[in-house]
Amino acid sequence: EVQLLESGGGLVQPGVSLRLSCAASGFTFTTYAMTWVRQAPGKGLEWVSTISGSGGSTYYAASVKGRFIISRDNSKNTLYLQMNGLRAEDTAVYYCAKDGYCSSTTCYYYYAMDVWGQGTTVTVSS
Amino acid sequence: DIQMTQSPSSLSASVGDRVTITCRASQGINNYLAWYQQKPGKVPNLLIYAASTLQSGVPSRFSGSGSGTDFTLTISSLQPEDVATYYCQKYNSAPPWTFGQGTKVEIK
């Protein structure tokens, strides 16, 4: 069974850092791009960041670029999101999702995000 | 960046009704369009990808159509378990991805 399990959320003060993790199982992790999506309380879905299967390509939403870093450890089947300089507006449930299929040279995003984790909650407040 | 606009933002319909939600892209995205269902308090669930391909396990009353800039999600016969918020998402050939603002579907 394909599973994604996020962890690392919590209540933090503005300006601090936090690292989220997403443990994957049930599929060949290294051959899939992975994405973080967040949802602020009562709001819609917001794409945050995507990383290719090899980790060689990363993409960020303008709202987090320069503050968040996406990475992955394919030996541990784990995705990460390092969040620095947290702001109140970063308060959200953060989901990781399995994304496009990646060959050795490129990723193909035809099938969209077909598996999502249960989410981890980040609250930024003083 | 490409913007995605959904309409309506909410709707109320009776059980058995045909329900249609539209999603418009600010630029052409071929058929790189997905629809997700998020039930209250739950994780988003992929319903349709490539504009019209039903994800495995999704009931056949759901269907998608469109290409280019205009897309539609249709529920042929609304059921009580379909109460949810529905999101479109464009995913092109590479990020950034963009979601529509969501359409909340309720039972009348």
PDB file of N, CA and C in Angstrom, chain A residues 61-119:
ATOM      1  N   ALA A  61       6.848  28.198  -4.571  1.00  0.00           N
ATOM      2  CA  ALA A  61       5.898  29.290  -4.709  1.00  0.00           C
ATOM      3  C   ALA A  61       6.569  30.592  -4.300  1.00  0.00           C
ATOM      4  N   ALA A  62       6.126  31.677  -4.900  1.00  0.00           N
ATOM      5  CA  ALA A  62       6.720  32.987  -4.603  1.00  0.00           C
ATOM      6  C   ALA A  62       6.605  33.322  -3.112  1.00  0.00           C
ATOM      7  N   SER A  63       5.552  32.853  -2.473  1.00  0.00           N
ATOM      8  CA  SER A  63       5.298  33.190  -1.067  1.00  0.00           C
ATOM      9  C   SER A  63       6.307  32.551  -0.113  1.00  0.00           C
ATOM     10  N   VAL A  64       7.043  31.535  -0.563  1.00  0.00           N
ATOM     11  CA  VAL A  64       7.986  30.854   0.331  1.00  0.00           C
ATOM     12  C   VAL A  64       9.414  30.863  -0.216  1.00  0.00           C
ATOM     13  N   LYS A  65       9.592  31.315  -1.429  1.00  0.00           N
ATOM     14  CA  LYS A  65      10.919  31.295  -2.053  1.00  0.00           C
ATOM     15  C   LYS A  65      11.887  32.117  -1.228  1.00  0.00           C
ATOM     16  N   GLY A  66      13.055  31.542  -0.965  1.00  0.00           N
ATOM     17  CA  GLY A  66      14.062  32.217  -0.166  1.00  0.00           C
ATOM     18  C   GLY A  66      13.946  31.934   1.326  1.00  0.00           C
ATOM     19  N   ARG A  67      12.828  31.356   1.756  1.00  0.00           N
ATOM     20  CA  ARG A  67      12.648  31.024   3.173  1.00  0.00           C
ATOM     21  C   ARG A  67      12.543  29.512   3.393  1.00  0.00           C
ATOM     22  N   PHE A  68      11.922  28.811   2.464  1.00  0.00           N
ATOM     23  CA  PHE A  68      11.719  27.362   2.587  1.00  0.00           C
ATOM     24  C   PHE A  68      12.697  26.632   1.665  1.00  0.00           C
ATOM     25  N   ILE A  69      13.109  25.446   2.116  1.00  0.00           N
ATOM     26  CA  ILE A  69      13.971  24.594   1.298  1.00  0.00           C
ATOM     27  C   ILE A  69      13.403  23.184   1.272  1.00  0.00           C
ATOM     28  N   ILE A  70      13.144  22.694   0.081  1.00  0.00           N
ATOM     29  CA  ILE A  70      12.669  21.322  -0.076  1.00  0.00           C
ATOM     30  C   ILE A  70      13.871  20.428  -0.365  1.00  0.00           C
ATOM     31  N   SER A  71      13.862  19.236   0.198  1.00  0.00           N
ATOM     32  CA  SER A  71      14.940  18.285  -0.051  1.00  0.00           C
ATOM     33  C   SER A  71      14.400  16.878   0.148  1.00  0.00           C
ATOM     34  N   ARG A  72      15.223  15.916  -0.192  1.00  0.00           N
ATOM     35  CA  ARG A  72      14.814  14.519  -0.032  1.00  0.00           C
ATOM     36  C   ARG A  72      16.035  13.661   0.236  1.00  0.00           C
ATOM     37  N   ASP A  73      15.832  12.584   0.960  1.00  0.00           N
ATOM     38  CA  ASP A  73      16.872  11.589   1.200  1.00  0.00           C
ATOM     39  C   ASP A  73      16.323  10.288   0.624  1.00  0.00           C
ATOM     40  N   ASN A  74      16.767   9.951  -0.576  1.00  0.00           N
ATOM     41  CA  ASN A  74      16.219   8.775  -1.239  1.00  0.00           C
ATOM     42  C   ASN A  74      16.660   7.470  -0.565  1.00  0.00           C
ATOM     43  N   SER A  75      17.729   7.518   0.205  1.00  0.00           N
ATOM     44  CA  SER A  75      18.152   6.318   0.932  1.00  0.00           C
ATOM     45  C   SER A  75      17.223   6.031   2.112  1.00  0.00           C
ATOM     46  N   LYS A  76      16.509   7.066   2.551  1.00  0.00           N
ATOM     47  CA  LYS A  76      15.585   6.921   3.669  1.00  0.00           C
ATOM     48  C   LYS A  76      14.121   7.038   3.243  1.00  0.00           C
ATOM     49  N   ASN A  77      13.887   7.190   1.947  1.00  0.00           N
ATOM     50  CA  ASN A  77      12.518   7.366   1.433  1.00  0.00           C
ATOM     51  C   ASN A  77      11.791   8.496   2.162  1.00  0.00           C
ATOM     52  N   THR A  78      12.469   9.594   2.339  1.00  0.00           N
ATOM     53  CA  THR A  78      11.906  10.693   3.132  1.00  0.00           C
ATOM     54  C   THR A  78      12.070  12.029   2.416  1.00  0.00           C
ATOM     55  N   LEU A  79      11.000  12.790   2.449  1.00  0.00           N
ATOM     56  CA  LEU A  79      10.941  14.145   1.915  1.00  0.00           C
ATOM     57  C   LEU A  79      10.982  15.124   3.075  1.00  0.00           C
ATOM     58  N   TYR A  80      11.598  16.283   2.849  1.00  0.00           N
ATOM     59  CA  TYR A  80      11.697  17.286   3.904  1.00  0.00           C
ATOM     60  C   TYR A  80      11.238  18.655   3.396  1.00  0.00           C
ATOM     61  N   LEU A  81      10.828  19.482   4.334  1.00  0.00           N
ATOM     62  CA  LEU A  81      10.598  20.894   4.061  1.00  0.00           C
ATOM     63  C   LEU A  81      11.181  21.686   5.228  1.00  0.00           C
ATOM     64  N   GLN A  82      12.292  22.337   4.969  1.00  0.00           N
ATOM     65  CA  GLN A  82      12.915  23.217   5.963  1.00  0.00           C
ATOM     66  C   GLN A  82      12.267  24.583   5.847  1.00  0.00           C
ATOM     67  N   MET A  83      11.641  25.028   6.909  1.00  0.00           N
ATOM     68  CA  MET A  83      10.925  26.306   6.895  1.00  0.00           C
ATOM     69  C   MET A  83      11.636  27.283   7.814  1.00  0.00           C
ATOM     70  N   ASN A  84      12.187  28.331   7.247  1.00  0.00           N
ATOM     71  CA  ASN A  84      12.912  29.347   8.000  1.00  0.00           C
ATOM     72  C   ASN A  84      12.124  30.655   8.015  1.00  0.00           C
ATOM     73  N   GLY A  85      12.392  31.466   9.009  1.00  0.00           N
ATOM     74  CA  GLY A  85      11.741  32.779   9.075  1.00  0.00           C
ATOM     75  C   GLY A  85      10.233  32.687   9.017  1.00  0.00           C
ATOM     76  N   LEU A  86       9.678  31.791   9.830  1.00  0.00           N
ATOM     77  CA  LEU A  86       8.234  31.551   9.764  1.00  0.00           C
ATOM     78  C   LEU A  86       7.433  32.793  10.127  1.00  0.00           C
ATOM     79  N   ARG A  87       6.309  32.930   9.418  1.00  0.00           N
ATOM     80  CA  ARG A  87       5.405  34.057   9.596  1.00  0.00           C
ATOM     81  C   ARG A  87       4.025  33.545   9.977  1.00  0.00           C
ATOM     82  N   ALA A  88       3.207  34.421  10.505  1.00  0.00           N
ATOM     83  CA  ALA A  88       1.842  34.034  10.868  1.00  0.00           C
ATOM     84  C   ALA A  88       1.097  33.468   9.662  1.00  0.00           C
ATOM     85  N   GLU A  89       1.354  34.026   8.488  1.00  0.00           N
ATOM     86  CA  GLU A  89       0.653  33.580   7.284  1.00  0.00           C
ATOM     87  C   GLU A  89       1.102  32.204   6.786  1.00  0.00           C
ATOM     88  N   ASP A  90       2.124  31.627   7.424  1.00  0.00           N
ATOM     89  CA  ASP A  90       2.532  30.256   7.105  1.00  0.00           C
ATOM     90  C   ASP A  90       1.721  29.228   7.894  1.00  0.00           C
ATOM     91  N   THR A  91       0.890  29.709   8.806  1.00  0.00           N
ATOM     92  CA  THR A  91       0.035  28.808   9.578  1.00  0.00           C
ATOM     93  C   THR A  91      -0.879  28.027   8.645  1.00  0.00           C
ATOM     94  N   ALA A  92      -0.786  26.698   8.711  1.00  0.00           N
ATOM     95  CA  ALA A  92      -1.540  25.860   7.779  1.00  0.00           C
ATOM     96  C   ALA A  92      -1.338  24.392   8.121  1.00  0.00           C
ATOM     97  N   VAL A  93      -2.158  23.573   7.519  1.00  0.00           N
ATOM     98  CA  VAL A  93      -1.880  22.141   7.447  1.00  0.00           C
ATOM     99  C   VAL A  93      -1.019  21.919   6.219  1.00  0.00           C
ATOM    100  N   TYR A  94       0.091  21.210   6.403  1.00  0.00           N
ATOM    101  CA  TYR A  94       1.015  20.945   5.310  1.00  0.00           C
ATOM    102  C   TYR A  94       0.878  19.478   4.900  1.00  0.00           C
ATOM    103  N   TYR A  95       0.590  19.272   3.623  1.00  0.00           N
ATOM    104  CA  TYR A  95       0.470  17.937   3.061  1.00  0.00           C
ATOM    105  C   TYR A  95       1.641  17.653   2.133  1.00  0.00           C
ATOM    106  N   CYS A  96       2.150  16.430   2.177  1.00  0.00           N
ATOM    107  CA  CYS A  96       3.054  16.000   1.116  1.00  0.00           C
ATOM    108  C   CYS A  96       2.258  15.134   0.153  1.00  0.00           C
ATOM    109  N   ALA A  97       2.662  15.131  -1.101  1.00  0.00           N
ATOM    110  CA  ALA A  97       1.941  14.389  -2.123  1.00  0.00           C
ATOM    111  C   ALA A  97       2.913  13.777  -3.121  1.00  0.00           C
ATOM    112  N   LYS A  98       2.584  12.602  -3.575  1.00  0.00           N
ATOM    113  CA  LYS A  98       3.347  11.930  -4.644  1.00  0.00           C
ATOM    114  C   LYS A  98       2.977  12.572  -5.972  1.00  0.00           C
ATOM    115  N   ASP A  99       3.974  12.944  -6.732  1.00  0.00           N
ATOM    116  CA  ASP A  99       3.709  13.724  -7.938  1.00  0.00           C
ATOM    117  C   ASP A  99       4.223  12.972  -9.174  1.00  0.00           C
ATOM    118  N   GLY A 100       4.810  13.653 -10.113  1.00  0.00           N
ATOM    119  CA  GLY A 100       5.138  13.086 -11.414  1.00  0.00           C
ATOM    120  C   GLY A 100       6.173  11.978 -11.382  1.00  0.00           C
ATOM    121  N   TYR A 101       6.141  11.152 -12.436  1.00  0.00           N
ATOM    122  CA  TYR A 101       7.121  10.076 -12.607  1.00  0.00           C
ATOM    123  C   TYR A 101       8.388  10.659 -13.221  1.00  0.00           C
ATOM    124  N   CYS A 102       9.535  10.289 -12.648  1.00  0.00           N
ATOM    125  CA  CYS A 102      10.812  10.845 -13.115  1.00  0.00           C
ATOM    126  C   CYS A 102      11.707   9.758 -13.685  1.00  0.00           C
ATOM    127  N   SER A 103      12.190   9.999 -14.906  1.00  0.00           N
ATOM    128  CA  SER A 103      13.246   9.159 -15.447  1.00  0.00           C
ATOM    129  C   SER A 103      14.576   9.721 -14.953  1.00  0.00           C
ATOM    130  N   SER A 104      15.658   9.236 -15.541  1.00  0.00           N
ATOM    131  CA  SER A 104      16.966   9.750 -15.121  1.00  0.00           C
ATOM    132  C   SER A 104      17.190  11.189 -15.576  1.00  0.00           C
ATOM    133  N   THR A 105      16.396  11.623 -16.571  1.00  0.00           N
ATOM    134  CA  THR A 105      16.654  12.946 -17.149  1.00  0.00           C
ATOM    135  C   THR A 105      15.523  13.945 -16.978  1.00  0.00           C
ATOM    136  N   THR A 106      14.305  13.473 -16.830  1.00  0.00           N
ATOM    137  CA  THR A 106      13.187  14.410 -16.753  1.00  0.00           C
ATOM    138  C   THR A 106      12.031  13.796 -15.968  1.00  0.00           C
ATOM    139  N   CYS A 107      11.075  14.656 -15.582  1.00  0.00           N
ATOM    140  CA  CYS A 107       9.872  14.194 -14.877  1.00  0.00           C
ATOM    141  C   CYS A 107       8.644  14.426 -15.758  1.00  0.00           C
ATOM    142  N   TYR A 108       7.698  13.515 -15.649  1.00  0.00           N
ATOM    143  CA  TYR A 108       6.462  13.576 -16.418  1.00  0.00           C
ATOM    144  C   TYR A 108       5.302  13.703 -15.443  1.00  0.00           C
ATOM    145  N   TYR A 109       4.572  14.801 -15.562  1.00  0.00           N
ATOM    146  CA  TYR A 109       3.554  15.120 -14.565  1.00  0.00           C
ATOM    147  C   TYR A 109       2.141  14.785 -15.014  1.00  0.00           C
ATOM    148  N   TYR A 110       1.983  13.801 -15.875  1.00  0.00           N
ATOM    149  CA  TYR A 110       0.701  13.500 -16.483  1.00  0.00           C
ATOM    150  C   TYR A 110      -0.371  13.060 -15.493  1.00  0.00           C
ATOM    151  N   TYR A 111       0.022  12.349 -14.441  1.00  0.00           N
ATOM    152  CA  TYR A 111      -0.957  11.705 -13.570  1.00  0.00           C
ATOM    153  C   TYR A 111      -1.357  12.544 -12.352  1.00  0.00           C
ATOM    154  N   ALA A 112      -0.861  13.779 -12.251  1.00  0.00           N
ATOM    155  CA  ALA A 112      -1.194  14.670 -11.130  1.00  0.00           C
ATOM    156  C   ALA A 112      -0.767  14.043  -9.800  1.00  0.00           C
ATOM    157  N   MET A 113      -1.291  14.581  -8.687  1.00  0.00           N
ATOM    158  CA  MET A 113      -0.871  14.149  -7.349  1.00  0.00           C
ATOM    159  C   MET A 113      -1.849  13.084  -6.846  1.00  0.00           C
ATOM    160  N   ASP A 114      -1.456  11.841  -6.972  1.00  0.00           N
ATOM    161  CA  ASP A 114      -2.411  10.752  -6.749  1.00  0.00           C
ATOM    162  C   ASP A 114      -2.413  10.190  -5.330  1.00  0.00           C
ATOM    163  N   VAL A 115      -1.421  10.517  -4.524  1.00  0.00           N
ATOM    164  CA  VAL A 115      -1.391  10.059  -3.138  1.00  0.00           C
ATOM    165  C   VAL A 115      -0.980  11.232  -2.251  1.00  0.00           C
ATOM    166  N   TRP A 116      -1.738  11.415  -1.170  1.00  0.00           N
ATOM    167  CA  TRP A 116      -1.477  12.513  -0.235  1.00  0.00           C
ATOM    168  C   TRP A 116      -1.299  11.934   1.171  1.00  0.00           C
ATOM    169  N   GLY A 117      -0.458  12.593   1.957  1.00  0.00           N
ATOM    170  CA  GLY A 117      -0.368  12.245   3.364  1.00  0.00           C
ATOM    171  C   GLY A 117      -1.529  12.833   4.145  1.00  0.00           C
ATOM    172  N   GLN A 118      -1.561  12.550   5.428  1.00  0.00           N
ATOM    173  CA  GLN A 118      -2.664  13.003   6.265  1.00  0.00           C
ATOM    174  C   GLN A 118      -2.499  14.451   6.727  1.00  0.00           C
ATOM    175  N   GLY A 119      -1.306  14.999   6.540  1.00  0.00           N
ATOM    176  CA  GLY A 119      -1.053  16.391   6.882  1.00  0.00           C
ATOM    177  C   GLY A 119      -0.457  16.572   8.266  1.00  0.00           C
TER     178      GLY A 119
END
